[in-house]
PDB file of C-alpha atoms in Angstrom:
ATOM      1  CA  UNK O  13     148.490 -91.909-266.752  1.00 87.00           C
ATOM      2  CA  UNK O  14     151.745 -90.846-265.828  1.00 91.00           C
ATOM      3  CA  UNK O  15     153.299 -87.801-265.802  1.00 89.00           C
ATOM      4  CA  UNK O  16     155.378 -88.204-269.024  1.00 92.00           C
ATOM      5  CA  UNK O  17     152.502 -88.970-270.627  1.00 94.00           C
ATOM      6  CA  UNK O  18     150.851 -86.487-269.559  1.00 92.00           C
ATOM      7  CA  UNK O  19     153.456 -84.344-270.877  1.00 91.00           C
ATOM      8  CA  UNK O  20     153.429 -85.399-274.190  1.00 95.00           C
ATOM      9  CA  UNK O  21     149.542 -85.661-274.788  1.00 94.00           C
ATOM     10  CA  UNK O  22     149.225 -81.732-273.752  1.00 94.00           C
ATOM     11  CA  UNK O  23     152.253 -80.626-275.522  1.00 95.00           C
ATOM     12  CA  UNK O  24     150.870 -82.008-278.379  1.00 96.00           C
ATOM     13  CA  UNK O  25     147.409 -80.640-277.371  1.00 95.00           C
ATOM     14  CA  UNK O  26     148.696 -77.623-277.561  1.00 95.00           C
ATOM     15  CA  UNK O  27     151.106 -77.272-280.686  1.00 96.00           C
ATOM     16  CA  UNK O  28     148.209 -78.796-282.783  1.00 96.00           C
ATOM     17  CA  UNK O  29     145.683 -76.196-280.910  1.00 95.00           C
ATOM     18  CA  UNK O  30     147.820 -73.063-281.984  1.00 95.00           C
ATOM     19  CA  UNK O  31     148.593 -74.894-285.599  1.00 97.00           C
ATOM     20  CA  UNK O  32     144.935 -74.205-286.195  1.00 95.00           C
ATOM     21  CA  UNK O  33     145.057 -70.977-285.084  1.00 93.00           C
ATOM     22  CA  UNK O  34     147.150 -70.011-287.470  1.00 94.00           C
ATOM     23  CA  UNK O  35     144.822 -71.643-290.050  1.00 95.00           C
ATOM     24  CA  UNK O  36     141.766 -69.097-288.484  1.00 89.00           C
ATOM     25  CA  UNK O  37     139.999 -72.073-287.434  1.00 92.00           C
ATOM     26  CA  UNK O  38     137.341 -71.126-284.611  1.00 90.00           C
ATOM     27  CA  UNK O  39     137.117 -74.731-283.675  1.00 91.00           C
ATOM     28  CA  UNK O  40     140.939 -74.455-282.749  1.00 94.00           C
ATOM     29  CA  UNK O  41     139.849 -72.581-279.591  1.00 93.00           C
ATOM     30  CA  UNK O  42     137.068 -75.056-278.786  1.00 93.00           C
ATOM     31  CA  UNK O  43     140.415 -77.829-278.923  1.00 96.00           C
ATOM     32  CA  UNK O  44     142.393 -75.833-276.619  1.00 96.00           C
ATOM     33  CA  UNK O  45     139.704 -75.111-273.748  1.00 97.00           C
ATOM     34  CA  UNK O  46     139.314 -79.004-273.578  1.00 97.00           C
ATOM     35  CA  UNK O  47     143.362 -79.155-273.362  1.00 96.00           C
ATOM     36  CA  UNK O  48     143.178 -76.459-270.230  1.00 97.00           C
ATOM     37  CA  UNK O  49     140.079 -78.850-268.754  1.00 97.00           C
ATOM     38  CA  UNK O  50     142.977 -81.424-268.700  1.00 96.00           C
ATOM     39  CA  UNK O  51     145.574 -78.961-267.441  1.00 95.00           C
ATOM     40  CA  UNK O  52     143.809 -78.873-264.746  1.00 97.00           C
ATOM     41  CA  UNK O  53     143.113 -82.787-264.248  1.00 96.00           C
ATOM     42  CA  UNK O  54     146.951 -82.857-264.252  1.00 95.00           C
ATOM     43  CA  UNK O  55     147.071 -80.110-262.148  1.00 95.00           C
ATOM     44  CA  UNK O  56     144.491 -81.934-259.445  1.00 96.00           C
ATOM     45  CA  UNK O  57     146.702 -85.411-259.696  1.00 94.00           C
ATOM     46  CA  UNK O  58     150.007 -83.525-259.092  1.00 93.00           C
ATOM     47  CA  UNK O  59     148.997 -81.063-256.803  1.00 95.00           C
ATOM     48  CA  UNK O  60     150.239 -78.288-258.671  1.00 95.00           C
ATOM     49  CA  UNK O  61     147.049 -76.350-258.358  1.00 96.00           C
ATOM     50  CA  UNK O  62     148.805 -73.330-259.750  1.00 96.00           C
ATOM     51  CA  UNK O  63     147.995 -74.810-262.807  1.00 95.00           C
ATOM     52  CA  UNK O  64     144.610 -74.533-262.880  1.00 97.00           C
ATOM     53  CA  UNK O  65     144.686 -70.855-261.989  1.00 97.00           C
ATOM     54  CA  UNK O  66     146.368 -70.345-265.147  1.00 97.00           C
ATOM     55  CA  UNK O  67     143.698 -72.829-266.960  1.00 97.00           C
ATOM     56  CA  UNK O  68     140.679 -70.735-265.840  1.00 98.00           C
ATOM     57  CA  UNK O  69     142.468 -68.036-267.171  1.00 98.00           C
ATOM     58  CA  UNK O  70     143.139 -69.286-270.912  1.00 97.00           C
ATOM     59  CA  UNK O  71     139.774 -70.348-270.975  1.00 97.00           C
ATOM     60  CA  UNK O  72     138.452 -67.699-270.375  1.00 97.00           C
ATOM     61  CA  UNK O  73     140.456 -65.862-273.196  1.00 96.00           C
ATOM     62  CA  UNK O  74     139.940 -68.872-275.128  1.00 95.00           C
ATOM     63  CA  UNK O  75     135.935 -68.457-275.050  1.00 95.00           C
ATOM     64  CA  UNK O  76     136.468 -64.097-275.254  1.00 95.00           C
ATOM     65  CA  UNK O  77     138.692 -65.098-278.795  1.00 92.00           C
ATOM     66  CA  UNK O  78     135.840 -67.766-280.308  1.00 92.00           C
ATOM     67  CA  UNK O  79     133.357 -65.143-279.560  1.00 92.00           C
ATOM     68  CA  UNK O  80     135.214 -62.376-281.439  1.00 91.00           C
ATOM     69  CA  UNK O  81     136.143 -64.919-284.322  1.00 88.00           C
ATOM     70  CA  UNK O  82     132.725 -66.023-284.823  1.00 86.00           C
ATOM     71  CA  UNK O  83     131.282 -62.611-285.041  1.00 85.00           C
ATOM     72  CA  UNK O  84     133.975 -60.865-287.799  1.00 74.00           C
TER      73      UNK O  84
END
């Protein structure tokens, strides 16, 4: 895959992720940690391992926020 397309499948990822967010869909969050699993495949093929620092990160809030969602 290259790099543009890579751009546009996680930008796209990512504006449909938060679109369900806004709709209060759990699930949304389950979408986005399997975008940031692909951040960081990107991240691995360009060697822009910064990336997946930042990854780890969302998904980790990304997991805190279903947890919180499912329980109110």
């Amino acid at each position: 895959m290259t790099e543009l397309q890579w751009s546009w499948l996680l930008a796209g990822m990512g504006i449909s992720g938060m679109y369900f967010v806004g709709k209060k869909r759990w699930e949304a969050f389950l979408w986005l940690i399997v975008m940031e699993c692909l951040w960081i495949v990107f991240a691995l093929q360009t060697k822009t391992y910064g990336f997946i620092v930042g990854s780890l990160a969302y998904i980790i809030v990304y997991l805190r926020n279903v947890k919180l969602w499912r329980n109110s």
